[in-house]
Amino acid sequence: MNLITSKNLVRFFFFTSLLMGSFNFMGQSLSFGYVQGYFGVTAQDAAWLLRGFQSGTIITSIAGIVFIKWVGNRNLFLGSAFLLLIATVFSFTSDAFNLLLVSRIAAGIANGFIIAVSTQMYLSTYEGKARMFGTLNTVAANISGMCLGILSNSLFTEDYGWQFNYYLAVPVLVFIIVFSFYFVPDAQRNEEVEEDWISLIPFSILIISVFFLVMFRQQYQGISNLKILISAILAVVAVAILVIRGFTHSKPLFDTRLLQYPGFILAIIISYLSGAAFVFNISLLTKLLGGILQMPMRDVFHFINFLFLVVFLLLVITIILIAKKFNPYWLMISGLLAVAYTAFKLSRLNPQFSFDNVIAPSLIGMAGAGIIATAVIMIAVKSVPQHQVGKVANFRSVAFTMGIALTATDLGRLLDFERVRNFNLMIRYTDPGNPLIQERLNGLVAFYQANGYDANEAYDAAINGITGMVKLQSFFLGVSEILLIGCIISIVLALLLFVLWVARNFKMKLKLAKLSIWLLVCACFDTTNIKAQKTFTLAECINYAFEHNPLLNAAAKDTSVAAIGVQRVTGLYLPRVNFVSAFQYYISKRNLLVEGGSALAPSTLPEGDPLAIKTGFTNSWFPALNVNQLIFDPAYRNSYNIALQNHQLQAQYLASFKIDLITGIYKAFNTCRLLEVQAHFLEENITRIDTLIGLARTKYEKGAGVKIEVNRVEVTGNRMKSELINVRNNYSEALLALQFQMNYLERDSMILESDFTIAQVVGKTDSLMQQLLQSNPSMRIESQLLQTQIILADESVKLEQARAKPIFGADAVLGFTPAANTLGKIFQGERWKPYSYIGVNLGIPIFNGLDVKRAVEQKKIQASQSRNYLDQFTNEFENERRTTYIKIKNAYERYRYADANLKLANSNIELLHEAFINGVADNQDLILGENDLYENQARYYNDLLELMLSGIEGLRVTGSFNTQAGW
């Protein structure tokens, strides 16, 4: 059989084979998630379909280089293609999971051999410097095939089942098998064959042990298990063997001597990270769009598919730019900076889908990913001597595919780890005993009770709401942290590439270049902990909470829905215009029955005999334009009032929720500021007591004192330092509670700013107590909300009563009645004679089965309930007002005594120091004075905190937060 020798046709055939192999790598293997439910297996078992196929492909894509010499190009290619076809058929016909798993592993092995032969044969069509361009084309084929695989999964798997991608591969495989007799030669052409076949053994062990290591780490959540230890040891031993053979063998499978070139090492790291980022970005974009932005999954898939097209387009553009002699270093730096920008922008987790927030960063990131995937091979090639260029492809291929495979299997564990870590950190501060959380809990309970829940259901829903919000916040905070780390890594890699470019172009000494790289690597580890700072005033905290709290946004949408409801009711008196059309085909025409002797009967018909006369037409059409106008509806005014009051009710619900949120933020913010003041006070005392400790030690060392004095003064100092630690921990708890109220998910640390002073807190007490005495329940949003509910109930009674009253309206019709026995004649002008009328209609209810009467009774009972609730709230308000007044009064009295005692203790310390200098007092007196100061400061700040929190509660009771809540 004659072989086709046209280079373009040969390239097309092997490019198609590469495309199919890469398509299978992602398209078939990613459907493992749907197999789980189909066979009823666990997620870990289903994941082995992905691991088995991809590990087999990775191993044989390298092993094929050696097998070509032993088996031959055509035999290896045809055998692998037939094996892949058989395994694919077994895959979509298997009725047992074990059979499917075996067939997928066999398919992965065959798929790798096809990729190996196709790559070698495709590159053999290029010679000299053009071979580099062929290498770029193989990279484009790999990435394009993977994009097509993910596209196919997102478009078809959910609708057509997990077998669809297997069906899709069969015709392509048949095409490749048939035409391989015309394109694949018996012997290899102009290709150097690697002779280091022994390295295939440690390489296979390395790939399999790495997959097992990832699996066991995910299963046992750590590295202490024996299985994890064995997998790690096997991986380390396999790497050591590969490194040794790479340095000692004349023609190694993996030439590890290339690792002496910094540019090559960086290119391989970027290859691995680009493969990982390929899966990571798609997965996180799906979670961000579907999770935070609540987009339908179909729209998410359409957007992701569009991004794949962008990646493919940038692959082509990058290849063209490289062919036009553009510098690959600057292309790579541009791609890395684009990815860094995208990671930083998406880490902000903006809840609005817009061009600036989502579309532009996604496009820029995918464009950068396409540039990186293509330019990295050029950097690797340019970093090694010309005679070792052929050794680069193995490293790049393994690094890129391992990045994809490991990320696809380990991404879920990574996100779960970050989510659980953040959840455990945040849930500690959501104890219902915490007064700040109690405020939030009470607000949610009131919110759910207002929506029809009973007390127990509302409490359970509030607890679930807080827990669910913490889970959601912890997950997306983990996503934000991972994205920000990706941003930092991308920037550092771009800096490293810049250093290598400078070293390459300006002949920088190699040692200096390596030193610069190590410094940048160290800077990378240091910058992972660097966080920006954002300053917040109290008003800015409240505004931030209003913008980012999801429950608040949901309540605001309820208000918008109610406003549209008012507009709908307003439009009831607008005319209704409708076009109606009815077409009728009569199988049997109507008959007009006449009787002999009647006016219509023929004279020949005997009297009394019936005669059926066919009338009408076979085809009839009745188009008409109807206009209806409501003139009077007794229920309109009540419907309008109900819609108006419902709008006001929703606005009051929103204001009530805002007030609870403002109260919590006030308490958390001012607690943080007070703890800052206390910490500063303790730091000054600790500085003074450290001096006292030094004096006591000096006296003891010189024989002028005793050991017990040193111990006692050190105990006093330790108590003061322990108190400072407690204050700082309490500050962290209060700050985290503030962030929880604000729904603050950013990594930037918060710096609180205000004109907070203790005198300001205390000075407002008297006026606040007077406000409490003069306050009344009508100032509270809860009272206004209940009054609105009463108005709603009264209007509902009137609405039901209006159903028994007459309704008056008008209507008008313009219509035609064309008809014909033949459809073609129905459009003749004579048949279109219009008819029209104008009329009025009056509807008078007479008897409706007592439904109106019973409905009115129901609504009256509900109105009575609302009045009972208002009376109950009035009683509760009086009790709350008195309780708050007593709390503030008692706290203020305790604070006055604590303030006096603290001032006396401070004065005593000053007098004792002066007496100590003059020799009148000794260490014992100073120790007693410091202990007295410690106890009084603790009591002082505790009483001050209670006074401040009681004062904030008093502001809520008097309705002082209504204005800030927009009411």
Short mmCIF file of C-alpha atoms in Angstrom, two decimals, residues 665-906:
data_model
loop_
_atom_site.label_atom_id
_atom_site.label_comp_id
_atom_site.label_asym_id
_atom_site.label_seq_id
_atom_site.Cartn_x
_atom_site.Cartn_y
_atom_site.Cartn_z
CA ILE A 665 -21.74 46.96 64.44
CA TYR A 666 -21.90 49.74 67.05
CA LYS A 667 -21.22 47.26 69.84
CA ALA A 668 -18.39 45.44 68.04
CA PHE A 669 -16.73 48.64 66.74
CA ASN A 670 -16.81 50.49 70.07
CA THR A 671 -15.70 47.37 71.92
CA CYS A 672 -12.62 47.25 69.69
CA ARG A 673 -11.89 50.93 70.31
CA LEU A 674 -12.30 50.56 74.09
CA LEU A 675 -10.03 47.52 74.14
CA GLU A 676 -7.42 49.54 72.25
CA VAL A 677 -7.52 52.16 75.01
CA GLN A 678 -7.24 49.45 77.68
CA ALA A 679 -4.32 47.82 75.87
CA HIS A 680 -2.49 51.16 75.71
CA PHE A 681 -3.09 51.66 79.45
CA LEU A 682 -1.72 48.19 80.23
CA GLU A 683 1.33 48.69 78.03
CA GLU A 684 2.24 51.83 79.99
CA ASN A 685 1.81 49.97 83.30
CA ILE A 686 3.90 47.04 82.05
CA THR A 687 6.71 49.41 81.09
CA ARG A 688 6.66 50.84 84.59
CA ILE A 689 6.46 47.46 86.33
CA ASP A 690 9.32 46.09 84.20
CA THR A 691 11.44 48.90 85.66
CA LEU A 692 10.34 47.83 89.14
CA ILE A 693 11.27 44.23 88.39
CA GLY A 694 14.72 45.36 87.30
CA LEU A 695 15.20 47.35 90.52
CA ALA A 696 14.08 44.40 92.66
CA ARG A 697 16.51 42.04 90.89
CA THR A 698 19.35 44.52 91.25
CA LYS A 699 18.72 44.85 95.01
CA TYR A 700 18.57 41.09 95.38
CA GLU A 701 21.79 40.53 93.40
CA LYS A 702 23.60 43.10 95.55
CA GLY A 703 22.31 41.56 98.79
CA ALA A 704 19.99 44.44 99.68
CA GLY A 705 16.79 42.47 99.08
CA VAL A 706 15.26 39.02 99.39
CA LYS A 707 14.17 36.54 96.73
CA ILE A 708 10.51 36.62 97.71
CA GLU A 709 10.30 40.32 96.79
CA VAL A 710 11.61 39.55 93.31
CA ASN A 711 9.11 36.70 92.89
CA ARG A 712 6.17 38.79 94.06
CA VAL A 713 6.94 41.70 91.76
CA GLU A 714 7.41 39.26 88.85
CA VAL A 715 4.02 37.68 89.64
CA THR A 716 2.48 41.14 89.51
CA GLY A 717 4.17 41.83 86.17
CA ASN A 718 3.02 38.49 84.76
CA ARG A 719 -0.55 39.20 85.84
CA MET A 720 -0.41 42.51 84.02
CA LYS A 721 1.05 40.90 80.87
CA SER A 722 -1.53 38.11 80.99
CA GLU A 723 -4.26 40.73 81.19
CA LEU A 724 -2.79 42.46 78.13
CA ILE A 725 -2.87 39.18 76.21
CA ASN A 726 -6.51 38.68 77.21
CA VAL A 727 -7.35 42.19 76.06
CA ARG A 728 -5.69 41.59 72.68
CA ASN A 729 -7.52 38.28 72.29
CA ASN A 730 -10.80 39.98 73.15
CA TYR A 731 -9.98 42.62 70.57
CA SER A 732 -9.47 39.91 67.93
CA GLU A 733 -12.81 38.35 68.86
CA ALA A 734 -14.60 41.69 68.71
CA LEU A 735 -12.95 42.51 65.37
CA LEU A 736 -13.96 39.15 63.94
CA ALA A 737 -17.50 39.70 65.19
CA LEU A 738 -17.44 43.11 63.46
CA GLN A 739 -16.25 41.48 60.23
CA PHE A 740 -19.00 38.89 60.58
CA GLN A 741 -21.62 41.62 60.90
CA MET A 742 -20.14 43.40 57.87
CA ASN A 743 -19.78 40.19 55.83
CA TYR A 744 -16.15 41.25 55.37
CA LEU A 745 -14.38 38.52 53.33
CA GLU A 746 -11.31 40.40 52.14
CA ARG A 747 -7.79 39.48 53.21
CA ASP A 748 -6.85 43.09 53.89
CA SER A 749 -6.63 43.77 57.61
CA MET A 750 -9.00 46.35 59.09
CA ILE A 751 -7.78 49.49 60.85
CA LEU A 752 -10.52 51.20 62.87
CA GLU A 753 -10.59 54.98 63.08
CA SER A 754 -12.87 57.23 65.17
CA ASP A 755 -12.79 60.05 67.70
CA PHE A 756 -13.61 57.57 70.48
CA THR A 757 -12.88 58.80 74.01
CA ILE A 758 -13.94 57.54 77.41
CA ALA A 759 -15.26 60.98 78.34
CA GLN A 760 -17.47 60.88 75.27
CA VAL A 761 -18.96 57.52 76.33
CA VAL A 762 -19.60 58.66 79.88
CA GLY A 763 -20.83 62.12 78.92
CA LYS A 764 -23.77 60.73 76.91
CA THR A 765 -25.12 58.72 79.82
CA ASP A 766 -27.26 61.43 81.47
CA SER A 767 -28.92 62.55 78.24
CA LEU A 768 -29.52 58.93 77.23
CA MET A 769 -31.22 58.18 80.54
CA GLN A 770 -33.51 61.19 80.01
CA GLN A 771 -34.34 59.93 76.51
CA LEU A 772 -35.27 56.56 77.96
CA LEU A 773 -37.63 58.16 80.45
CA GLN A 774 -39.30 60.22 77.72
CA SER A 775 -39.37 57.52 75.02
CA ASN A 776 -42.57 55.84 73.86
CA PRO A 777 -43.20 52.70 71.80
CA SER A 778 -44.28 54.64 68.70
CA MET A 779 -40.62 55.66 68.18
CA ARG A 780 -39.61 52.04 67.59
CA ILE A 781 -39.66 50.48 64.15
CA GLU A 782 -41.30 47.37 65.60
CA SER A 783 -44.32 49.43 66.72
CA GLN A 784 -44.63 51.10 63.35
CA LEU A 785 -44.33 47.70 61.67
CA LEU A 786 -47.17 46.29 63.78
CA GLN A 787 -49.31 49.35 63.12
CA THR A 788 -48.80 48.82 59.39
CA GLN A 789 -49.86 45.19 59.81
CA ILE A 790 -53.05 46.41 61.55
CA ILE A 791 -53.80 48.76 58.63
CA LEU A 792 -53.17 45.86 56.23
CA ALA A 793 -55.56 43.63 58.18
CA ASP A 794 -58.28 46.31 58.18
CA GLU A 795 -57.89 46.86 54.45
CA SER A 796 -58.05 43.09 53.91
CA VAL A 797 -61.43 43.05 55.68
CA LYS A 798 -62.67 45.78 53.36
CA LEU A 799 -61.28 43.95 50.34
CA GLU A 800 -63.23 40.82 51.21
CA GLN A 801 -66.39 42.89 51.79
CA ALA A 802 -65.95 44.50 48.36
CA ARG A 803 -66.38 41.10 46.72
CA ALA A 804 -70.11 41.33 47.49
CA LYS A 805 -70.49 44.66 45.66
CA PRO A 806 -71.24 45.20 41.93
CA ILE A 807 -68.54 45.78 39.31
CA PHE A 808 -69.13 48.04 36.29
CA GLY A 809 -67.16 48.04 33.04
CA ALA A 810 -67.26 48.60 29.28
CA ASP A 811 -66.06 46.66 26.29
CA ALA A 812 -65.77 47.09 22.54
CA VAL A 813 -65.09 44.64 19.71
CA LEU A 814 -64.05 44.97 16.10
CA GLY A 815 -64.05 41.65 14.26
CA PHE A 816 -64.41 39.74 11.01
CA THR A 817 -66.03 36.40 10.13
CA PRO A 818 -64.54 35.23 6.82
CA ALA A 819 -65.50 31.71 5.77
CA ALA A 820 -65.18 29.54 2.64
CA ASN A 821 -65.39 25.92 1.60
CA THR A 822 -61.97 26.26 -0.05
CA LEU A 823 -59.17 27.66 2.06
CA GLY A 824 -57.73 29.66 -0.83
CA LYS A 825 -60.94 31.68 -1.19
CA ILE A 826 -61.10 32.77 2.44
CA PHE A 827 -59.02 35.89 1.71
CA GLN A 828 -61.41 37.28 -0.92
CA GLY A 829 -62.40 40.86 -0.11
CA GLU A 830 -66.16 40.23 -0.09
CA ARG A 831 -65.81 37.73 2.69
CA TRP A 832 -64.12 40.25 5.04
CA LYS A 833 -67.07 42.30 6.21
CA PRO A 834 -66.40 43.77 9.67
CA TYR A 835 -68.69 43.79 12.61
CA SER A 836 -68.25 45.92 15.74
CA TYR A 837 -70.04 46.87 18.92
CA ILE A 838 -69.64 48.90 22.10
CA GLY A 839 -71.27 47.83 25.34
CA VAL A 840 -71.28 48.05 29.08
CA ASN A 841 -71.35 45.22 31.57
CA LEU A 842 -72.52 45.07 35.14
CA GLY A 843 -71.72 42.27 37.55
CA ILE A 844 -73.86 41.95 40.69
CA PRO A 845 -72.97 39.15 43.13
CA ILE A 846 -76.15 37.55 44.51
CA PHE A 847 -75.06 34.42 46.35
CA ASN A 848 -71.54 33.00 46.73
CA GLY A 849 -72.05 30.26 49.26
CA LEU A 850 -71.30 32.43 52.31
CA ASP A 851 -67.64 32.59 51.19
CA VAL A 852 -67.46 36.38 51.55
CA LYS A 853 -68.98 36.30 55.01
CA ARG A 854 -66.53 33.69 56.27
CA ALA A 855 -63.56 35.39 54.63
CA VAL A 856 -64.52 38.66 56.33
CA GLU A 857 -64.69 36.90 59.68
CA GLN A 858 -61.23 35.41 59.11
CA LYS A 859 -59.73 38.79 58.27
CA LYS A 860 -61.34 40.41 61.31
CA ILE A 861 -59.78 37.77 63.56
CA GLN A 862 -56.39 38.39 61.92
CA ALA A 863 -56.83 42.14 62.48
CA SER A 864 -57.60 41.44 66.14
CA GLN A 865 -54.43 39.33 66.34
CA SER A 866 -52.36 42.22 64.98
CA ARG A 867 -53.78 44.54 67.65
CA ASN A 868 -52.95 41.95 70.32
CA TYR A 869 -49.37 41.82 69.02
CA LEU A 870 -49.16 45.62 69.24
CA ASP A 871 -50.43 45.57 72.82
CA GLN A 872 -47.91 42.87 73.67
CA PHE A 873 -45.08 44.89 72.13
CA THR A 874 -46.17 47.97 74.10
CA ASN A 875 -45.86 45.97 77.32
CA GLU A 876 -42.53 44.53 76.21
CA PHE A 877 -41.27 48.00 75.36
CA GLU A 878 -42.14 49.32 78.81
CA ASN A 879 -40.30 46.41 80.41
CA GLU A 880 -37.35 46.79 78.03
CA ARG A 881 -37.18 50.54 78.63
CA ARG A 882 -37.15 50.15 82.42
CA THR A 883 -34.67 47.26 82.31
CA THR A 884 -32.30 49.20 80.07
CA TYR A 885 -32.64 52.30 82.22
CA ILE A 886 -31.76 50.33 85.37
CA LYS A 887 -28.82 48.65 83.60
CA ILE A 888 -27.40 52.00 82.49
CA LYS A 889 -27.99 53.54 85.90
CA ASN A 890 -26.33 50.66 87.77
CA ALA A 891 -23.46 50.48 85.28
CA TYR A 892 -22.94 54.23 85.57
CA GLU A 893 -22.85 54.08 89.36
CA ARG A 894 -20.38 51.19 89.33
CA TYR A 895 -18.28 53.04 86.77
CA ARG A 896 -18.14 56.17 88.95
CA TYR A 897 -16.77 54.20 91.87
CA ALA A 898 -14.39 52.26 89.61
CA ASP A 899 -13.19 55.53 88.07
CA ALA A 900 -12.56 57.04 91.48
CA ASN A 901 -10.74 53.92 92.65
CA LEU A 902 -8.57 53.81 89.53
CA LYS A 903 -7.61 57.45 89.94
CA LEU A 904 -6.74 56.79 93.58
CA ALA A 905 -4.71 53.74 92.63
CA ASN A 906 -2.84 55.76 90.01
#
